[in-house]
PDB file of C-alpha atoms in Angstrom:
ATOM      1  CA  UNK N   1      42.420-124.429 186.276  1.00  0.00           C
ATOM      2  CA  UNK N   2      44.107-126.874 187.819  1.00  0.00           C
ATOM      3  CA  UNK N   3      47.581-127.679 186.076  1.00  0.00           C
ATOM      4  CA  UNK N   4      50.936-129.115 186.603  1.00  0.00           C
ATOM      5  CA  UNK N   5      53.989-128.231 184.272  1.00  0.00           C
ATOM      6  CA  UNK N   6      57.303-130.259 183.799  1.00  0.00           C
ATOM      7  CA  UNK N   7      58.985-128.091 181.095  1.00  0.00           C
ATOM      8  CA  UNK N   8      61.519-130.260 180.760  1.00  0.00           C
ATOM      9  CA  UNK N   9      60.984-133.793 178.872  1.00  0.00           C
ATOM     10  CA  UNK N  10      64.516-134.844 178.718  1.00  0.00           C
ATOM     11  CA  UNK N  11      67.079-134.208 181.230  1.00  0.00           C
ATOM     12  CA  UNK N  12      70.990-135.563 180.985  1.00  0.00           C
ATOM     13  CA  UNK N  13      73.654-135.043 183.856  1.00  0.00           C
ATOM     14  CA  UNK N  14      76.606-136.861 185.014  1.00  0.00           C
ATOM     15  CA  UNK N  15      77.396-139.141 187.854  1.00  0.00           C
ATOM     16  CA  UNK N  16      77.819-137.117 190.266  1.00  0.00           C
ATOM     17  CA  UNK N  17      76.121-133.673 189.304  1.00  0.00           C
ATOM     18  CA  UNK N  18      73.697-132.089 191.208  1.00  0.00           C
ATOM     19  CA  UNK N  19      70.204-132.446 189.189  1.00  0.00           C
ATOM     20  CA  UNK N  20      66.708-130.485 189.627  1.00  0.00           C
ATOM     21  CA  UNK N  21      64.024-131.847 188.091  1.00  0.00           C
ATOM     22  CA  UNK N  22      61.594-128.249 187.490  1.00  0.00           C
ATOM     23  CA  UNK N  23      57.395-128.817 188.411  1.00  0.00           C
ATOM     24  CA  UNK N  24      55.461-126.082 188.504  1.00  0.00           C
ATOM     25  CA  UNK N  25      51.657-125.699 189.406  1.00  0.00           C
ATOM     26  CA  UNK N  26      48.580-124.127 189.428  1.00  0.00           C
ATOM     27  CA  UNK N  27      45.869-124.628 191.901  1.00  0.00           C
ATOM     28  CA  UNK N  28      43.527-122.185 193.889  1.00  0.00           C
ATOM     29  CA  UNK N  29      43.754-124.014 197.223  1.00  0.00           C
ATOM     30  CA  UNK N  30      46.406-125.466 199.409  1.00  0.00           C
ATOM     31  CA  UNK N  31      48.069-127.940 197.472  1.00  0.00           C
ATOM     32  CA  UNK N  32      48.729-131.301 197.615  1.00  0.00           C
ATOM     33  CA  UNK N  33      52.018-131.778 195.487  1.00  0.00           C
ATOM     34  CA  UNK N  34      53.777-135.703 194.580  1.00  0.00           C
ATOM     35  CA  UNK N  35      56.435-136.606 192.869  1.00  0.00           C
ATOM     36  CA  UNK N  36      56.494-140.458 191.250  1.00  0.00           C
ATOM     37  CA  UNK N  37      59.288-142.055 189.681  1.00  0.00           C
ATOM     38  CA  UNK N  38      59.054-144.908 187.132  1.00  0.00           C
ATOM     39  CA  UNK N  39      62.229-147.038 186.694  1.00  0.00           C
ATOM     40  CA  UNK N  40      62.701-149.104 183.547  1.00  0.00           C
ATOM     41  CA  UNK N  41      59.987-151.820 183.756  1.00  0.00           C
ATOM     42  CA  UNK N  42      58.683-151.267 187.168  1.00  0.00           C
ATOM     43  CA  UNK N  43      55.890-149.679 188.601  1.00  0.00           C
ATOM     44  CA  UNK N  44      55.191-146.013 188.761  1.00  0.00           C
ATOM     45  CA  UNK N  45      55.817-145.617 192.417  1.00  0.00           C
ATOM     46  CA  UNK N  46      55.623-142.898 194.963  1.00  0.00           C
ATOM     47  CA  UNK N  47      58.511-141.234 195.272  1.00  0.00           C
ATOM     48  CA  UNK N  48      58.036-138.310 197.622  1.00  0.00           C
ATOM     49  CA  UNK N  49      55.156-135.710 198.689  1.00  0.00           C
ATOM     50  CA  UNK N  50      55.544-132.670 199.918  1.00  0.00           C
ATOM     51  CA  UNK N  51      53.663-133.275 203.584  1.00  0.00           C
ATOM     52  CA  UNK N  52      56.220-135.864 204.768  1.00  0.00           C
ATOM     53  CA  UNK N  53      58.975-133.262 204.123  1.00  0.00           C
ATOM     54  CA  UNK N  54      61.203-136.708 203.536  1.00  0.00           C
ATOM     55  CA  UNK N  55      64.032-137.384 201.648  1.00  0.00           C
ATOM     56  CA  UNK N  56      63.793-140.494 199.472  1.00  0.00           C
ATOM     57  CA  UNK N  57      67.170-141.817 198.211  1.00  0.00           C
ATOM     58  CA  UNK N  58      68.630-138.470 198.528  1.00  0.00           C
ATOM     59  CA  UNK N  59      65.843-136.442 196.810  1.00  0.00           C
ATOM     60  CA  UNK N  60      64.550-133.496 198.119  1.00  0.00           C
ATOM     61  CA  UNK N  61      61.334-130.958 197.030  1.00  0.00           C
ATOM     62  CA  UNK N  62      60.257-127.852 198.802  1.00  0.00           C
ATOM     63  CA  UNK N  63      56.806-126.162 197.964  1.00  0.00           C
ATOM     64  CA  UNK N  64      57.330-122.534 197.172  1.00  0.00           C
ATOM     65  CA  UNK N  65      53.648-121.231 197.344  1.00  0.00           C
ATOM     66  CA  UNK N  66      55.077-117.925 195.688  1.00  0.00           C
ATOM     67  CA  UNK N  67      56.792-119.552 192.569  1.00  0.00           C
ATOM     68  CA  UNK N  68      54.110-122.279 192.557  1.00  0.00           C
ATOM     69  CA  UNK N  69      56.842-124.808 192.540  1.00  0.00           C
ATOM     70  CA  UNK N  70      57.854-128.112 193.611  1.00  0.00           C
ATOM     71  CA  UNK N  71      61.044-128.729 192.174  1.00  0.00           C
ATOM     72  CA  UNK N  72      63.065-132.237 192.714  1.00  0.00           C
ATOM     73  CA  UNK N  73      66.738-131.726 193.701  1.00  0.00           C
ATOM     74  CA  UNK N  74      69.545-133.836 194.429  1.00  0.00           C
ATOM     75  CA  UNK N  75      72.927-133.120 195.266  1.00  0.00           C
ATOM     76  CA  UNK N  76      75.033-135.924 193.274  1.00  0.00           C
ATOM     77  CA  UNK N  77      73.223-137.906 191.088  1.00  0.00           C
ATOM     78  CA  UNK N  78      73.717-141.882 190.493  1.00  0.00           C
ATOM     79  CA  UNK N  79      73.081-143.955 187.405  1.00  0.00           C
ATOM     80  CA  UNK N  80      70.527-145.433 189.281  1.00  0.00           C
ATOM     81  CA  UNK N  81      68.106-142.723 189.365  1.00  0.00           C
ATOM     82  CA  UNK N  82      67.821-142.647 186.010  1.00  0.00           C
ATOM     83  CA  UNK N  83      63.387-142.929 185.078  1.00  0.00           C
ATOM     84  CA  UNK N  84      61.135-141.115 184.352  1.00  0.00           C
ATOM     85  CA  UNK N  85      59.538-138.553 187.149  1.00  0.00           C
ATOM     86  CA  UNK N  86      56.788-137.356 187.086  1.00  0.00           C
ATOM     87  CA  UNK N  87      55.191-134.283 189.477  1.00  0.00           C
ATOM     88  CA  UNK N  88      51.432-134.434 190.322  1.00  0.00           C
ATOM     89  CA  UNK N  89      49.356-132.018 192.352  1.00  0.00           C
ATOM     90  CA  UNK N  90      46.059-133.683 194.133  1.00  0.00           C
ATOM     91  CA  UNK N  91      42.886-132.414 192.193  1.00  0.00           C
ATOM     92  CA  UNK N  92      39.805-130.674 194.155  1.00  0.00           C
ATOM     93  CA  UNK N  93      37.933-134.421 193.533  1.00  0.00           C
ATOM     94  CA  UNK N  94      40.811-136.696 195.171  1.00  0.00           C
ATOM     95  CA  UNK N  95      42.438-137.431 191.833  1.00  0.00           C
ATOM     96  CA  UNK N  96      45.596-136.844 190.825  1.00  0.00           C
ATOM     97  CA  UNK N  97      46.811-134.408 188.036  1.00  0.00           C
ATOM     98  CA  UNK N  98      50.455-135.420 186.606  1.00  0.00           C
ATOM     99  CA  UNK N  99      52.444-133.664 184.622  1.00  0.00           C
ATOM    100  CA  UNK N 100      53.771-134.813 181.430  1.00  0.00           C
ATOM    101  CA  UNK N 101      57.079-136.147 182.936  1.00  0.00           C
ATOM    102  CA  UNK N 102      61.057-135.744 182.910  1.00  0.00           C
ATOM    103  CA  UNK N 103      63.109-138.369 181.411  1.00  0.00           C
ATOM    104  CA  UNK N 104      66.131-138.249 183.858  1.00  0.00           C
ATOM    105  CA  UNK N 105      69.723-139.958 182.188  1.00  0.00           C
ATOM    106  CA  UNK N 106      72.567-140.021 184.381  1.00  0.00           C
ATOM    107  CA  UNK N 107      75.506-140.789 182.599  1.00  0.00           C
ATOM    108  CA  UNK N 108      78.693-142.355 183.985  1.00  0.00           C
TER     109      UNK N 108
ATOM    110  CA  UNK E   1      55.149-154.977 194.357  1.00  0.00           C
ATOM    111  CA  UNK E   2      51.626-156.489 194.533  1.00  0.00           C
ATOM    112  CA  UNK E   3      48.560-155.773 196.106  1.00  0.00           C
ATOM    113  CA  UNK E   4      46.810-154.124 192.822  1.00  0.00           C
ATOM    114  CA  UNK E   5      47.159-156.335 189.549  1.00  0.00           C
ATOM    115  CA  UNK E   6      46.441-155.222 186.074  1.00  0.00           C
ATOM    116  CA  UNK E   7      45.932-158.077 183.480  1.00  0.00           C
ATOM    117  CA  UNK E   8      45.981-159.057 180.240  1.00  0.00           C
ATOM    118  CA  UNK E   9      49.574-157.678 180.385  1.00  0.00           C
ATOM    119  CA  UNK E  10      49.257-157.089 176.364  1.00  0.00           C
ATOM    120  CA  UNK E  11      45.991-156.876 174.615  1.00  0.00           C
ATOM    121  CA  UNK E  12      45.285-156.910 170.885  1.00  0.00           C
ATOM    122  CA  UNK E  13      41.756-155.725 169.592  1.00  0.00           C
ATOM    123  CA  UNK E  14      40.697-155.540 166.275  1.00  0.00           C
ATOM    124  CA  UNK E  15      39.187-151.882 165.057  1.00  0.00           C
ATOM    125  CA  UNK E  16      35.983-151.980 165.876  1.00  0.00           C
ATOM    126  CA  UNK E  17      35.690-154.464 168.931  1.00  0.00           C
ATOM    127  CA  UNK E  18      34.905-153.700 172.761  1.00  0.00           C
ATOM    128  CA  UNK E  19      37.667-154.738 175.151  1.00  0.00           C
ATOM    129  CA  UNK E  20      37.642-155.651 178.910  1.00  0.00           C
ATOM    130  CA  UNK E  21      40.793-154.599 180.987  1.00  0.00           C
ATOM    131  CA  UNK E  22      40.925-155.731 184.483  1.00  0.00           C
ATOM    132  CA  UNK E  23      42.253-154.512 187.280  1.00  0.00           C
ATOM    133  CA  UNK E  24      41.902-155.999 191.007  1.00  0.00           C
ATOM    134  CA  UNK E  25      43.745-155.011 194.650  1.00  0.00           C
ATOM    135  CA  UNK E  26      43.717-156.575 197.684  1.00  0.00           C
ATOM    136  CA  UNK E  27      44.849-153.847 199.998  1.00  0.00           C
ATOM    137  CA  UNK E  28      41.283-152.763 200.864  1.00  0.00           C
ATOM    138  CA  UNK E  29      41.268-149.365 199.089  1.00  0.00           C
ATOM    139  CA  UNK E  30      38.326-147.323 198.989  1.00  0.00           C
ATOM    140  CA  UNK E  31      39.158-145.727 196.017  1.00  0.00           C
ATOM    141  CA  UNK E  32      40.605-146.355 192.151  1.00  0.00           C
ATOM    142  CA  UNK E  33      42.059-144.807 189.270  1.00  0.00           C
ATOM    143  CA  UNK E  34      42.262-145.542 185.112  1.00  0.00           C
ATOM    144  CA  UNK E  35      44.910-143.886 183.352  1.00  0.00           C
ATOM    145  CA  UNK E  36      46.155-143.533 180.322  1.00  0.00           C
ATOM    146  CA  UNK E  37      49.741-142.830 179.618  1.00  0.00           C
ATOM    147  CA  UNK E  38      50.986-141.578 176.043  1.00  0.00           C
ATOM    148  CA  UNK E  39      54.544-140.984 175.064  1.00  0.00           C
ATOM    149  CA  UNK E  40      55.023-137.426 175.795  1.00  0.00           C
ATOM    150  CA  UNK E  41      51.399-137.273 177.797  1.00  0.00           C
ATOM    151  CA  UNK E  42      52.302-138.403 180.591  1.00  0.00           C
ATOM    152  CA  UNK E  43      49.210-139.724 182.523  1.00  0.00           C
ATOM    153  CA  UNK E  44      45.623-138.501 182.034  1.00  0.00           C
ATOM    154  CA  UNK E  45      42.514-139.554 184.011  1.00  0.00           C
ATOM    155  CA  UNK E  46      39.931-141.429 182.225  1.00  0.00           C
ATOM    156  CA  UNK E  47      37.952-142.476 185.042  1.00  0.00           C
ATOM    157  CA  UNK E  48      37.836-142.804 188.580  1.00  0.00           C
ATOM    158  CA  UNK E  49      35.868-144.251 191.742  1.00  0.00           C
ATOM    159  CA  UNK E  50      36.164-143.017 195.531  1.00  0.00           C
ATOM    160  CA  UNK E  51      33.261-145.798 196.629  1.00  0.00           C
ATOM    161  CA  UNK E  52      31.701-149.147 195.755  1.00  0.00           C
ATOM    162  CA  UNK E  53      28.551-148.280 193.003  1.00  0.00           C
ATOM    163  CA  UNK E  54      29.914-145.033 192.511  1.00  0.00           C
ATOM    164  CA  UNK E  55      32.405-143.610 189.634  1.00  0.00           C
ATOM    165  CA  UNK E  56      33.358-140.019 187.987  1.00  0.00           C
ATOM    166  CA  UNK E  57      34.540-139.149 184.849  1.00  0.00           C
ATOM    167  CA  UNK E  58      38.285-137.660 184.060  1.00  0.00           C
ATOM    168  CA  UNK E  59      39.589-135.888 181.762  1.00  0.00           C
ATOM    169  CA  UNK E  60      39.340-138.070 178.935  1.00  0.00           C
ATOM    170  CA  UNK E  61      36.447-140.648 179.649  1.00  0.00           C
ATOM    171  CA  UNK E  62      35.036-140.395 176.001  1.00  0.00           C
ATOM    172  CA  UNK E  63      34.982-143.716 174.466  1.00  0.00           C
ATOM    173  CA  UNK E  64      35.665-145.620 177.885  1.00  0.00           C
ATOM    174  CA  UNK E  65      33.046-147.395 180.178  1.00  0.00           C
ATOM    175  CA  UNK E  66      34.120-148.711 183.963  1.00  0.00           C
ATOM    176  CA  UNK E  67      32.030-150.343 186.801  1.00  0.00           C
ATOM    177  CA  UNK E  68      32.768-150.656 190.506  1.00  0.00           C
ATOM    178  CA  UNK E  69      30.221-153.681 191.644  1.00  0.00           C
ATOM    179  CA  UNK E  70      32.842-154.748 194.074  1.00  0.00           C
ATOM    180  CA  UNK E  71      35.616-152.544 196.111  1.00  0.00           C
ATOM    181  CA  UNK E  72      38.443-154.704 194.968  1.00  0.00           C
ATOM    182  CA  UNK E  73      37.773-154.755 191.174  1.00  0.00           C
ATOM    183  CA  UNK E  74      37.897-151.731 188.513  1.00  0.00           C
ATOM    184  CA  UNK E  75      36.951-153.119 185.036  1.00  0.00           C
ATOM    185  CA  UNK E  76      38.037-150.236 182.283  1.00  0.00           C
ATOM    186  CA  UNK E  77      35.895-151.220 179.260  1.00  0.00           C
ATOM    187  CA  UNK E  78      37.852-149.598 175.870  1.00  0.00           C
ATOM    188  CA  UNK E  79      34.401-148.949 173.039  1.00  0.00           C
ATOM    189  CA  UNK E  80      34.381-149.216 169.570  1.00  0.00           C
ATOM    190  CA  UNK E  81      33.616-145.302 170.109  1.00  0.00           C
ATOM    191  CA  UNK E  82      37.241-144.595 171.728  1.00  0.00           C
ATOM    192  CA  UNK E  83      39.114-142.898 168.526  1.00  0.00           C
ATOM    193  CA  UNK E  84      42.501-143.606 169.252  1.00  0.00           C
ATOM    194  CA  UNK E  85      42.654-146.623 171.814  1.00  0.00           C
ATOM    195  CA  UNK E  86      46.312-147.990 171.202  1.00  0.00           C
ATOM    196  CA  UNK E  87      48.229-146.802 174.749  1.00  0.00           C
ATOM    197  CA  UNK E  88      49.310-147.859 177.931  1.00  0.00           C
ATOM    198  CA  UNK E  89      47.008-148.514 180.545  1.00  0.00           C
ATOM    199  CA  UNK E  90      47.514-147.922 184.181  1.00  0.00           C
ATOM    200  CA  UNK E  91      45.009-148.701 186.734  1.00  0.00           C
ATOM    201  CA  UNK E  92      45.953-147.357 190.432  1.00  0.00           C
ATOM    202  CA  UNK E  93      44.373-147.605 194.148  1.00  0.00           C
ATOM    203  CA  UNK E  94      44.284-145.366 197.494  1.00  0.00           C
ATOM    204  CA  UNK E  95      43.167-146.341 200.963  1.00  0.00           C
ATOM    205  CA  UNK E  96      41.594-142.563 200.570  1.00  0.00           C
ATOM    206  CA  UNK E  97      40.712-140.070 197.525  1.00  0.00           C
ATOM    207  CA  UNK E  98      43.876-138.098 197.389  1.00  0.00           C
ATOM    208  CA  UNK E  99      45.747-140.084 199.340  1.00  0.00           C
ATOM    209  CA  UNK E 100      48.934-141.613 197.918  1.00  0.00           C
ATOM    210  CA  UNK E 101      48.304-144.235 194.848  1.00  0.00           C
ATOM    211  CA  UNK E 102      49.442-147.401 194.575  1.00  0.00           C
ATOM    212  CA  UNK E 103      50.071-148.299 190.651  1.00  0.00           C
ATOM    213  CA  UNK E 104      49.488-151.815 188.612  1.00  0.00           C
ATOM    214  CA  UNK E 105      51.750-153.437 186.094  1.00  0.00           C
ATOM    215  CA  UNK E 106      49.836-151.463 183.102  1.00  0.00           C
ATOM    216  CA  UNK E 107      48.100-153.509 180.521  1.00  0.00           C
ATOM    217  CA  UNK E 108      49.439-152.351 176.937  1.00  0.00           C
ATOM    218  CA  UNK E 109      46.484-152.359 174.366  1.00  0.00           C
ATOM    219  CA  UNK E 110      46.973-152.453 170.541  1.00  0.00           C
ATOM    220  CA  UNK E 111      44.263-151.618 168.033  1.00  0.00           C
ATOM    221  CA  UNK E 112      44.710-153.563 164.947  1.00  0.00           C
TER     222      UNK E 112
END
């Protein structure tokens, strides 16, 4: 089956605190693995994917094929990035599965 | 911002009632998605389409209808039959199937 997991729904860190947002997955093939972001009444909006190995206001995720994870790091977070993220792994039919999301609150 | 626009922005339907949510984009995509997106749910696939005349059912099409007469337009028709219709909707785009999506403003339904 084809399934992504955020176990965490709520997730509150300090200015300046490193933060990792946890997504793990299960797929049979090479995955396709996303991570969106939805600030407070804006879009849902692409934040990174794992093929463009970029890092997107100082986010990073690595695929680990062995833990079947895609976690979202970054080193010192800013009251800015608090949203909502939310992983997603491309589906076998060109859809996309999301998880059920992380509320991210960085405090000052 | 733009590019793939969602309207009514708020919708209010009385129990029993078909209702029309549209969704258009003008960035030439082959494909589009409906979600739905629930407080604690996150988003779940009720329908999507990777080519004019052509459509699939997600996870939870029961109760939904859609129609893809034209590339640039999605219509997401919510049925009397749909149990629980009150939610978010978002409606999204990709030049490609799997390729990255590109998300509309939602349109927030209410069952009365």
């Amino acid at each position: 089956a084809q399934r992504v997991t955020q176990p965490e729904k709520l997730l509150s860190v300090f200015k300046g605190a490193p933060v990792e947002l946890k997504c793990n997955y299960s797929y049979s093939g090479s995955p396709e693995l996303f991570w969106y972001v939805q600030y407070s009444r804006q879009r849902l909006q692409l934040l990174l994917r794992h093929i463009s190995r970029e890092s997107i206001k100082g986010f990073t995720a690595d695929l680990n094929k062995g833990e079947t994870s895609f976690h979202l790091k970054k080193p010192f977070a800013q009251e800015e990035d608090s949203a909502m993220y939310y992983c997603a792994l491309g589906g076998s039919q060109g859809n996309l599965i999301f998880g059920k999301g992380t509320k991210l609150s960085v405090k000052p | 911002d733009g590019g793939i626009t969602q309207s009514p922005k708020y919708l209010f339907r009385k129990e029993g009632q078909n209702v029309t949510l549209s969704c258009e984009q003008n960035l030439n995509h082959d494909a589009m998605y409906w979600y739905r997106q629930d407080p604690g749910q996150g988003l779940r696939l009720i329908y999507y389409s990777q080519i004019v005349n052509d459509f699939q059912k997600g996870d939870i099409a029961e109760g939904y209808s859609v129609s893809r007469e034209k590339k640039e337009s999605f219509p997401l028709t919510v049925t009397s039959a749909q149990k629980n219709p009150t939610a978010f909707y978002l409606c999204a785009s990709s030049k490609l199937a799997g390729g990255e999506q590109f998300f509309g403003p939602g349109t927030r339904l209410t069952v009365l």
